[in-house]
Structures are given as C-alpha cells and as structure tokens.
Short mmCIF file of N, CA, C and O in Angstrom, two decimals:
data_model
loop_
_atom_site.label_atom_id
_atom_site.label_comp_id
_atom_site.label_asym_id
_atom_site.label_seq_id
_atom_site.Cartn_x
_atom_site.Cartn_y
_atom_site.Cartn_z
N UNK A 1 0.82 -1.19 0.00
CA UNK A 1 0.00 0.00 0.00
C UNK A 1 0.87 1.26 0.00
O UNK A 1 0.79 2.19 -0.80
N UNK A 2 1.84 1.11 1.19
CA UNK A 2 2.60 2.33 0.78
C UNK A 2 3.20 2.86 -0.24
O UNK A 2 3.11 4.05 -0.56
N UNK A 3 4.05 1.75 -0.97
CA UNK A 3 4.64 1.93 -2.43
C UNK A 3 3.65 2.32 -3.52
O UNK A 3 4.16 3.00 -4.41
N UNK A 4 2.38 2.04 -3.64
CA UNK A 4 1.51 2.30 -4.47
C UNK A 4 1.04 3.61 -4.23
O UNK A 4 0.89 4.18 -5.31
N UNK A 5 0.70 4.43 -3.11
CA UNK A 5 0.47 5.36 -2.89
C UNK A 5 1.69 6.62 -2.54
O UNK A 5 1.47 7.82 -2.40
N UNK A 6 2.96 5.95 -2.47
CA UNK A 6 4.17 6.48 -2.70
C UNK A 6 4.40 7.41 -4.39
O UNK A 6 4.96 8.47 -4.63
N UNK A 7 3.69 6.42 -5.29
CA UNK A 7 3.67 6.62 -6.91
C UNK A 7 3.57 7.61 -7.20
O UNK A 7 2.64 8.23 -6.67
N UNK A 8 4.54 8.42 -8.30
CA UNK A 8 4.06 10.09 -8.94
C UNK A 8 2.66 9.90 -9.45
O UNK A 8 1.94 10.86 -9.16
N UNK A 9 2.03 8.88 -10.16
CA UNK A 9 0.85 8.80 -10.63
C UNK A 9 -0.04 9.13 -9.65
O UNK A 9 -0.73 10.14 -9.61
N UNK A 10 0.01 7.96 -8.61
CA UNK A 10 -1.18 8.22 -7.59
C UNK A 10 -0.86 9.61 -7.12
O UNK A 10 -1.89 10.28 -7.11
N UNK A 11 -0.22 10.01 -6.88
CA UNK A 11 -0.24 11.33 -5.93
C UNK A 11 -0.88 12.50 -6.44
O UNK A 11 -1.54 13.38 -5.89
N UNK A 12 -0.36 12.22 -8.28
CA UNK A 12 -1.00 13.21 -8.36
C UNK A 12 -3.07 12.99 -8.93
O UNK A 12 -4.13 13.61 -8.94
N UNK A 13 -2.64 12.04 -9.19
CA UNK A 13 -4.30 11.99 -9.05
C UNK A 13 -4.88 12.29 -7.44
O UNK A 13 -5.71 13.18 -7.37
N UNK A 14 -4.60 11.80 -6.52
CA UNK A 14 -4.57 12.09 -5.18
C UNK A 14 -4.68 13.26 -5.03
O UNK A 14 -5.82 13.55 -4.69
N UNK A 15 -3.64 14.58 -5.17
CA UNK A 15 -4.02 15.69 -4.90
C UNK A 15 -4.88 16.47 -6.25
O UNK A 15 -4.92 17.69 -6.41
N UNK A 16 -5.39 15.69 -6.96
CA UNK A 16 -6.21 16.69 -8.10
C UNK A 16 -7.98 15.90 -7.41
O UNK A 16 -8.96 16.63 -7.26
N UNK A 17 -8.02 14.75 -7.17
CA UNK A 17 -9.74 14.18 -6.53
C UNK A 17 -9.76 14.73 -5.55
O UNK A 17 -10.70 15.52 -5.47
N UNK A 18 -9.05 14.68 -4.61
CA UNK A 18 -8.95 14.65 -2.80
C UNK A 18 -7.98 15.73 -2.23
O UNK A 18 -7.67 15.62 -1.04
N UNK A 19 -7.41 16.87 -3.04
CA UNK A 19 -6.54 17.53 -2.50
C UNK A 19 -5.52 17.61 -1.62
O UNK A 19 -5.17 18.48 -0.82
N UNK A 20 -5.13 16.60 -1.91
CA UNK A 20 -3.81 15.84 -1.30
C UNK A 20 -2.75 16.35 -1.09
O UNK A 20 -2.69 16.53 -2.31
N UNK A 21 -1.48 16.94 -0.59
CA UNK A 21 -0.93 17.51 -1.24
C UNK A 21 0.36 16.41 -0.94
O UNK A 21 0.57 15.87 0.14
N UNK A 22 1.35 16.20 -2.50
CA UNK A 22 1.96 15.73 -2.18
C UNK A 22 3.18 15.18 -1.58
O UNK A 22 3.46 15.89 -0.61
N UNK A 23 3.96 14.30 -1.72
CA UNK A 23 5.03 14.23 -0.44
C UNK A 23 6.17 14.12 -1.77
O UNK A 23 7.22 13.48 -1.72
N UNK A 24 5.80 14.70 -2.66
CA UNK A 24 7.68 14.56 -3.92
C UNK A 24 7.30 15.82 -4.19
O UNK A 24 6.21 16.25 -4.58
N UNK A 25 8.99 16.73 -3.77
CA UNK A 25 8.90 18.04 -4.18
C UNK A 25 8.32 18.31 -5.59
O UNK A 25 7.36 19.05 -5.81
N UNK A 26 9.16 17.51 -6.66
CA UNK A 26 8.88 17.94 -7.70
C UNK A 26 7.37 17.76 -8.44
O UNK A 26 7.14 18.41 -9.46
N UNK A 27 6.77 17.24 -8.12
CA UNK A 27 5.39 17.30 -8.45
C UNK A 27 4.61 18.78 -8.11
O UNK A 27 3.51 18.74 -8.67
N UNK A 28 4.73 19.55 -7.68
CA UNK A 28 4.40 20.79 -7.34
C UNK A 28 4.57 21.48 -8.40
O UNK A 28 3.90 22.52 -8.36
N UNK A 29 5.28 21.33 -9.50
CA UNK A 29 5.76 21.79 -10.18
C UNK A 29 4.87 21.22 -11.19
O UNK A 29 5.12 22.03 -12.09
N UNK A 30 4.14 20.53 -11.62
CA UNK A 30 3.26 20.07 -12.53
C UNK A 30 1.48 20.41 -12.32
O UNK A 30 0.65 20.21 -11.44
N UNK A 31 1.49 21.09 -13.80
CA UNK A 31 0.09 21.97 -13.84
C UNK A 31 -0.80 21.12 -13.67
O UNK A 31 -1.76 21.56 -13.03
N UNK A 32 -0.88 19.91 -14.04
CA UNK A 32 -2.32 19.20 -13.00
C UNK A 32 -2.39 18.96 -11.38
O UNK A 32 -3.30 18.49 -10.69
N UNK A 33 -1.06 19.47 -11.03
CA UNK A 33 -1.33 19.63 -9.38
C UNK A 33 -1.88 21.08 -8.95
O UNK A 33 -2.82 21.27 -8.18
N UNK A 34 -1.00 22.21 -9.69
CA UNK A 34 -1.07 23.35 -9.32
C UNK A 34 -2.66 23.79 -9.31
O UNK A 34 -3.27 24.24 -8.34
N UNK A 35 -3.30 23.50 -10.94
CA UNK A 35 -4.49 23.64 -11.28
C UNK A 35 -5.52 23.80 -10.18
O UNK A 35 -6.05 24.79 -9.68
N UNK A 36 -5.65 22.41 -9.96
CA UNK A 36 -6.80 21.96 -9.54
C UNK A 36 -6.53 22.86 -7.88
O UNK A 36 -7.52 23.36 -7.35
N UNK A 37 -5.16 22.98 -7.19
CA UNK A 37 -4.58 23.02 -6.18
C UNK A 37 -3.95 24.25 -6.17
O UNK A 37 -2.83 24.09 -5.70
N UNK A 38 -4.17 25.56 -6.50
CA UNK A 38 -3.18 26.61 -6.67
C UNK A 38 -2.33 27.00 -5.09
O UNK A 38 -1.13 27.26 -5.20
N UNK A 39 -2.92 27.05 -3.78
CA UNK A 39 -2.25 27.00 -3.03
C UNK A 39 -1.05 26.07 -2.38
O UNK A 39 -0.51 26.00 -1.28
N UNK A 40 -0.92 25.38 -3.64
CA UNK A 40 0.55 24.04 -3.07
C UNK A 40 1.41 25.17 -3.63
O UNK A 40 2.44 25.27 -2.97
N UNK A 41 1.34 26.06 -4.62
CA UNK A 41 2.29 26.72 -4.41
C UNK A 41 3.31 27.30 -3.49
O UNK A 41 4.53 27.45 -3.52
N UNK A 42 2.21 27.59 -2.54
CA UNK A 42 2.61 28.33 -1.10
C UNK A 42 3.19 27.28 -0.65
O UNK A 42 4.17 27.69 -0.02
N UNK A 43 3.11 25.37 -0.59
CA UNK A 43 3.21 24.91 -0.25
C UNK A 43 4.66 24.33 -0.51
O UNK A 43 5.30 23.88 0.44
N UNK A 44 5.08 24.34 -1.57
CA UNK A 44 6.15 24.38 -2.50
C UNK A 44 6.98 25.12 -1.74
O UNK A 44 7.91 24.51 -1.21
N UNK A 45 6.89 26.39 -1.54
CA UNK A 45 7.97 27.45 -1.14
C UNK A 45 8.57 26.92 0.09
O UNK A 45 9.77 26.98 0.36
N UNK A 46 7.08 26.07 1.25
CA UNK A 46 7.87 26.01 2.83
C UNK A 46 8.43 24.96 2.32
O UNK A 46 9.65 25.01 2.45
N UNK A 47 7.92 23.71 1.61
CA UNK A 47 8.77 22.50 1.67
C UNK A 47 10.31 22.83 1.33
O UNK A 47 11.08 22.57 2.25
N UNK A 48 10.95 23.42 0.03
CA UNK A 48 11.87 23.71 -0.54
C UNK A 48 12.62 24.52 0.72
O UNK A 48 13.60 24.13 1.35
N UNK A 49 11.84 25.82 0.91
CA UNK A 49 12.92 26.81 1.68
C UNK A 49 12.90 26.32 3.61
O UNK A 49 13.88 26.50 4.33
N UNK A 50 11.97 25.90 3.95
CA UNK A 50 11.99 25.36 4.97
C UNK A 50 11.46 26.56 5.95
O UNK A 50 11.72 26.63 7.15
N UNK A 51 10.63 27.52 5.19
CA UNK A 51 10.35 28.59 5.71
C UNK A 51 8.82 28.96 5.66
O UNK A 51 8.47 29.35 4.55
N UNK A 52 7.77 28.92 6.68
CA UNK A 52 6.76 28.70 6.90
C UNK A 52 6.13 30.06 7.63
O UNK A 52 6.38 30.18 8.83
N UNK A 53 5.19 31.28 6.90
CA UNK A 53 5.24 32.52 7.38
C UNK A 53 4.45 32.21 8.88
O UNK A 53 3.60 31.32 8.80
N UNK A 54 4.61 32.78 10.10
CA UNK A 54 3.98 32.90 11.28
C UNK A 54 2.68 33.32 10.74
O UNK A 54 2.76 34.02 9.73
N UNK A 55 1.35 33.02 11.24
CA UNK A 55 -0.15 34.12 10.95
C UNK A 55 -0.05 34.88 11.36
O UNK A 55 -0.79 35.68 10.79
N UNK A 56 0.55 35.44 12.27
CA UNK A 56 0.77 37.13 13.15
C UNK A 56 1.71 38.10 11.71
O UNK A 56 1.27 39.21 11.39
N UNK A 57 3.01 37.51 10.98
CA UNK A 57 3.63 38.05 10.06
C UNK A 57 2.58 37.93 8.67
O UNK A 57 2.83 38.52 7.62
N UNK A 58 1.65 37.26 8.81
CA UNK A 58 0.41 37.19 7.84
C UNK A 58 -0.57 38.18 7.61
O UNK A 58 -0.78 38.79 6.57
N UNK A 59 -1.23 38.28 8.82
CA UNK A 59 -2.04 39.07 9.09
C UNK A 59 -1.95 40.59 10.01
O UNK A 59 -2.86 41.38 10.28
N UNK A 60 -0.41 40.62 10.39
CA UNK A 60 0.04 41.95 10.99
C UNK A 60 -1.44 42.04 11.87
O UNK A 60 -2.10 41.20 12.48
N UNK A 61 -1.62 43.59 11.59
CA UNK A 61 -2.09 44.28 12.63
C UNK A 61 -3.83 43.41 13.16
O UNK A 61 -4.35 43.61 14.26
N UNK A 62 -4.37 42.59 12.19
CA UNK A 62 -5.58 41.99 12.14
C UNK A 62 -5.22 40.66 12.77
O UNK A 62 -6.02 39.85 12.30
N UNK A 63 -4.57 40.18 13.43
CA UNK A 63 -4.10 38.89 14.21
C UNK A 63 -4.87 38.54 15.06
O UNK A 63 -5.10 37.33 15.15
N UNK A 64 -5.56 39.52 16.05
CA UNK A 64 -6.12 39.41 17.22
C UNK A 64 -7.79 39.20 16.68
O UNK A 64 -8.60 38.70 17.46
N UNK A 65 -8.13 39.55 15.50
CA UNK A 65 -9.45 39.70 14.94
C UNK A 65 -9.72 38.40 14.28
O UNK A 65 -10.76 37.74 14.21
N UNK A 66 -8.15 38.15 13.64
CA UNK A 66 -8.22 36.40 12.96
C UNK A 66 -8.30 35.47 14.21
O UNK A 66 -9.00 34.45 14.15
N UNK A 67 -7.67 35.77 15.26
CA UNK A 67 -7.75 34.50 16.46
C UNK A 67 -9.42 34.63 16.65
O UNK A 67 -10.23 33.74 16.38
N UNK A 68 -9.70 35.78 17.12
CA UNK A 68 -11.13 35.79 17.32
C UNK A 68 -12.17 34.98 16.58
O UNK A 68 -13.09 34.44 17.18
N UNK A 69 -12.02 34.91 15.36
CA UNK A 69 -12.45 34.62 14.37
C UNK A 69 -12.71 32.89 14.66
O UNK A 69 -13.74 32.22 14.65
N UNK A 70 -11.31 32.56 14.92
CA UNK A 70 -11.30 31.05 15.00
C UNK A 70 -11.91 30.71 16.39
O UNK A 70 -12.88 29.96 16.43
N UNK A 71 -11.38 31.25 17.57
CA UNK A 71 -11.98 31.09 18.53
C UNK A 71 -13.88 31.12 19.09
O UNK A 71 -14.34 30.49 20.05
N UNK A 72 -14.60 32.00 18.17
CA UNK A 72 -15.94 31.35 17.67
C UNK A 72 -15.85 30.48 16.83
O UNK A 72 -16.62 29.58 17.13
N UNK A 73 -15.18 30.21 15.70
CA UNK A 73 -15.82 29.06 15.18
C UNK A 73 -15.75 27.19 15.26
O UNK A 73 -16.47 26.29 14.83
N UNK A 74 -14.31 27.30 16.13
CA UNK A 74 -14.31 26.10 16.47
C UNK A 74 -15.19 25.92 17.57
O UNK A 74 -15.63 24.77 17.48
N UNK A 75 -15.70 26.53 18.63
CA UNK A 75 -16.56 25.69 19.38
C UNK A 75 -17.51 25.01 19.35
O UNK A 75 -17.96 24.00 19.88
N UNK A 76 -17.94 26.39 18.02
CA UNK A 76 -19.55 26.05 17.03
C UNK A 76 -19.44 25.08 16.75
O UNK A 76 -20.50 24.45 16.80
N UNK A 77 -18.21 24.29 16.29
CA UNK A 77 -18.53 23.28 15.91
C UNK A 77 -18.47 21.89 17.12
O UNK A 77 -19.31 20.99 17.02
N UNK A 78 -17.25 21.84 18.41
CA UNK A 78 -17.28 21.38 19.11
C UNK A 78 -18.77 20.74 19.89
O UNK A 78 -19.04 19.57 20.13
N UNK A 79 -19.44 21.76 20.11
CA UNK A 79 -20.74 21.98 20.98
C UNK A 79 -22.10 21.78 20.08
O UNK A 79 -23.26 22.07 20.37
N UNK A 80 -21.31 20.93 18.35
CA UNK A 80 -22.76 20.43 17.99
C UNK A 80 -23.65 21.96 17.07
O UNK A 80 -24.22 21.81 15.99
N UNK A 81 -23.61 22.66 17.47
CA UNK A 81 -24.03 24.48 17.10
C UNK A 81 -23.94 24.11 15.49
O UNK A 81 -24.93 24.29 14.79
N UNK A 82 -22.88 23.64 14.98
CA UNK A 82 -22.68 23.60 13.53
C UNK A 82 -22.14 22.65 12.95
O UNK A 82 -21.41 21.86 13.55
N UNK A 83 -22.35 22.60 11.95
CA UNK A 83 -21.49 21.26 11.41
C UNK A 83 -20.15 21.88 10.67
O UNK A 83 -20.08 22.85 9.92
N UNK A 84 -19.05 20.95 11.15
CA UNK A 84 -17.76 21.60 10.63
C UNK A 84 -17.50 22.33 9.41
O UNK A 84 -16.84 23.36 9.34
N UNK A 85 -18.34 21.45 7.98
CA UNK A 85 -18.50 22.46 6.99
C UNK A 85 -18.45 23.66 6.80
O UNK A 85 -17.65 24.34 6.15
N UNK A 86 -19.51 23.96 7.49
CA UNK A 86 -20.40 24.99 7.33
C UNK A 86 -19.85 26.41 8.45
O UNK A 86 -20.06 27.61 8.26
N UNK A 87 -19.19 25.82 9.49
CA UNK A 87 -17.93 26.81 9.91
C UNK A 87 -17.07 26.90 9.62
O UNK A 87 -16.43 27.91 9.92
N UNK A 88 -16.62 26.10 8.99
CA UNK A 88 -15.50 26.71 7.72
C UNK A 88 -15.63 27.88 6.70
O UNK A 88 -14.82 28.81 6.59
N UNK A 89 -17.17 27.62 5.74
CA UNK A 89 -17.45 28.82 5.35
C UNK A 89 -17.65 29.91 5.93
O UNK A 89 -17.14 30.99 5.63
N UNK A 90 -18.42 29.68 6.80
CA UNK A 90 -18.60 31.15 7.72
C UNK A 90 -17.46 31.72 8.24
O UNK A 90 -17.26 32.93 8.12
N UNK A 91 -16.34 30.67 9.05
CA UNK A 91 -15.01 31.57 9.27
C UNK A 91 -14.21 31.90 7.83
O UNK A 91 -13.45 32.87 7.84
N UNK A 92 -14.34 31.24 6.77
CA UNK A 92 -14.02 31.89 5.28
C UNK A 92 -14.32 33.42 5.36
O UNK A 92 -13.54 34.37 5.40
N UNK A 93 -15.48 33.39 5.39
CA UNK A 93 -16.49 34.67 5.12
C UNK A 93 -15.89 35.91 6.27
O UNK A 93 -15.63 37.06 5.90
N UNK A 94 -15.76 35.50 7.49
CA UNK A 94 -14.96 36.27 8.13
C UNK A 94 -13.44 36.48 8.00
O UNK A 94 -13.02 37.63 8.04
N UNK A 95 -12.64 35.52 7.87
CA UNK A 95 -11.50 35.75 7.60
C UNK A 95 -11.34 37.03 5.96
O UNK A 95 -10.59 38.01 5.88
N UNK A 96 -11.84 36.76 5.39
CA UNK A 96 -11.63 37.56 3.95
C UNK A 96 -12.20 38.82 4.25
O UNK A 96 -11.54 39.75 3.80
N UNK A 97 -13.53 39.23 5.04
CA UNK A 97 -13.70 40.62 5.34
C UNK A 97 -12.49 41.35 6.14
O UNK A 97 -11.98 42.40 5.77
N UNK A 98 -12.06 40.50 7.50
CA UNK A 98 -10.94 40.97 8.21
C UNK A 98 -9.66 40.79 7.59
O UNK A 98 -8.85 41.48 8.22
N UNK A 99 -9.20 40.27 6.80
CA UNK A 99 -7.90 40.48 6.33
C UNK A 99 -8.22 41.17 4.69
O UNK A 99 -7.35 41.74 4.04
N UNK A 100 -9.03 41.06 4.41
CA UNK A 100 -9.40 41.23 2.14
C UNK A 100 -8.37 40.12 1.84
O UNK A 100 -7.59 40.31 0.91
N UNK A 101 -8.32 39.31 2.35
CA UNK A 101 -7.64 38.04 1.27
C UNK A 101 -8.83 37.42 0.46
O UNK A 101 -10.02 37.39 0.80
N UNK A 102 -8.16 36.84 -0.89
CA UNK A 102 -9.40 36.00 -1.34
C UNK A 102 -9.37 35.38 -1.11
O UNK A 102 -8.43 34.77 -0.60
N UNK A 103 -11.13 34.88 -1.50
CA UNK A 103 -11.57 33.59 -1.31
C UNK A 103 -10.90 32.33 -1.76
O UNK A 103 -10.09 32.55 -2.66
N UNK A 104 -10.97 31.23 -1.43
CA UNK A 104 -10.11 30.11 -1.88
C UNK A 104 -11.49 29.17 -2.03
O UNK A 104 -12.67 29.52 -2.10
N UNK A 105 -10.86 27.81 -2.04
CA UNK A 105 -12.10 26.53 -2.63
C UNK A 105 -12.78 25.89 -1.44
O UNK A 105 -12.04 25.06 -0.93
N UNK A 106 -13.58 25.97 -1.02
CA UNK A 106 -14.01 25.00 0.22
C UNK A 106 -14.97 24.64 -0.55
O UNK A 106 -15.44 25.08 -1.60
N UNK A 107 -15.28 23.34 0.48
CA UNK A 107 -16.51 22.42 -0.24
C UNK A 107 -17.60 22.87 0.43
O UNK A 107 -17.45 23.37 1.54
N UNK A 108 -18.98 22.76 -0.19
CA UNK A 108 -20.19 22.88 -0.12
C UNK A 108 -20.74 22.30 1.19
O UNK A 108 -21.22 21.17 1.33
N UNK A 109 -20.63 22.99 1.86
CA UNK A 109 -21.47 22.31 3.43
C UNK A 109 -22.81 21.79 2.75
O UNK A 109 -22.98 20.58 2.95
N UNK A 110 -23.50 22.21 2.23
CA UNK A 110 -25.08 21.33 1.99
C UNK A 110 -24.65 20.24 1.85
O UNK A 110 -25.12 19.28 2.47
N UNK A 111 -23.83 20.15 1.18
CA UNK A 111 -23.52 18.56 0.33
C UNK A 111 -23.24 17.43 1.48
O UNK A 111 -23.36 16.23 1.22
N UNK A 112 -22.79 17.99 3.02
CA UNK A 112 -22.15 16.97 3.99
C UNK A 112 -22.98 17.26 5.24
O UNK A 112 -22.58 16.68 6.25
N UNK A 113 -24.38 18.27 5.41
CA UNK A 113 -25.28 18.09 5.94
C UNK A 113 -26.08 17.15 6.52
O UNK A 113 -26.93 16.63 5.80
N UNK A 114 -25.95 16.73 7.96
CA UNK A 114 -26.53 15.50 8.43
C UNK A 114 -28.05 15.41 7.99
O UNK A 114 -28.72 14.43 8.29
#
C-alpha cells in the first residue's frame, strides 16, 4: 500500500480528486497539481525553503481579529451548534472581510449536511 500510494501517478491523481498535497517536491511543479490546487504553491515554497510565514507576520495588525475569528468558530462546531463544513465557510467569510484576502475553494457544506 505504501509503495503504491508512494507513486508520482497516484499522488498526483490524489491531490487533483482529494486535495492531497503531495510528499515529492517535484510534483508541485506540474500543472495538473497546481491547477486543480493553486495553493501548493505556497506549499512548495515552505517544503523547498523550509520557511513557513507565522499568521501574526500574515495578518500583521488583524491577528487578534483572525484569532477571534477562529476562537468562535471552532466551538460552534465542538458543541454540535454547527457542522464543521459549514464553519469553515462562515469563518471563510470572516476571515476575507478581516484580512481582504481572497476567497479560496471549500466544499459545499449542503452537500455533507446530516
């Protein structure tokens, strides 16, 4: 199992179905990973440089508004309040007003609705 899922093939089918990201630098480097996956880029940079930005050097002066942010939404989900999905989008939705970063890909909470 490991060797098979070790494979440049599988992996990258792996991170293009299931967003995988994978474990061979150089695959990062191939447009059916990037595509489907544009943030392995970012991902690319820590693996290679070994340099991983802090969220405080991310978000500077809005740090305390991003913790906030998370700090409602994980409980919501802890305490049953929400289904993890669906606080994901909503802390999406907050994170991008408090920082203006864009939006990125999350999946469809309806779709994983108990």
């Amino acid at each position: 199992m490991v060797r098979y899922l070790s494979r440049k093939d599988i992996q990258v089918k792996r991170s293009s179905a299931l967003a995988v990201p994978p474990t061979l630098p150089e695959l990062y480097d191939m447009p059916e990973v990037l595509e489907r996956n544009p943030r392995f880029a970012l991902l690319s940079r820590a693996f290679r440089n070994g340099i991983v930005s802090r969220p405080s050097n991310v978000t500077g002066e809005k740090y305390q508004d991003v913790t906030d942010a998370y700090i409602q939404a994980v409980p919501s989900v802890l305490t049953g309040e929400k289904i993890a999905s669906a606080a994901a989008v909503d802390l999406e939705k907050d994170l991008i007003r408090i920082t203006g970063f864009k939006k990125g890909r999350l999946l469809d909470h309806r779709r994983y609705a108990p």
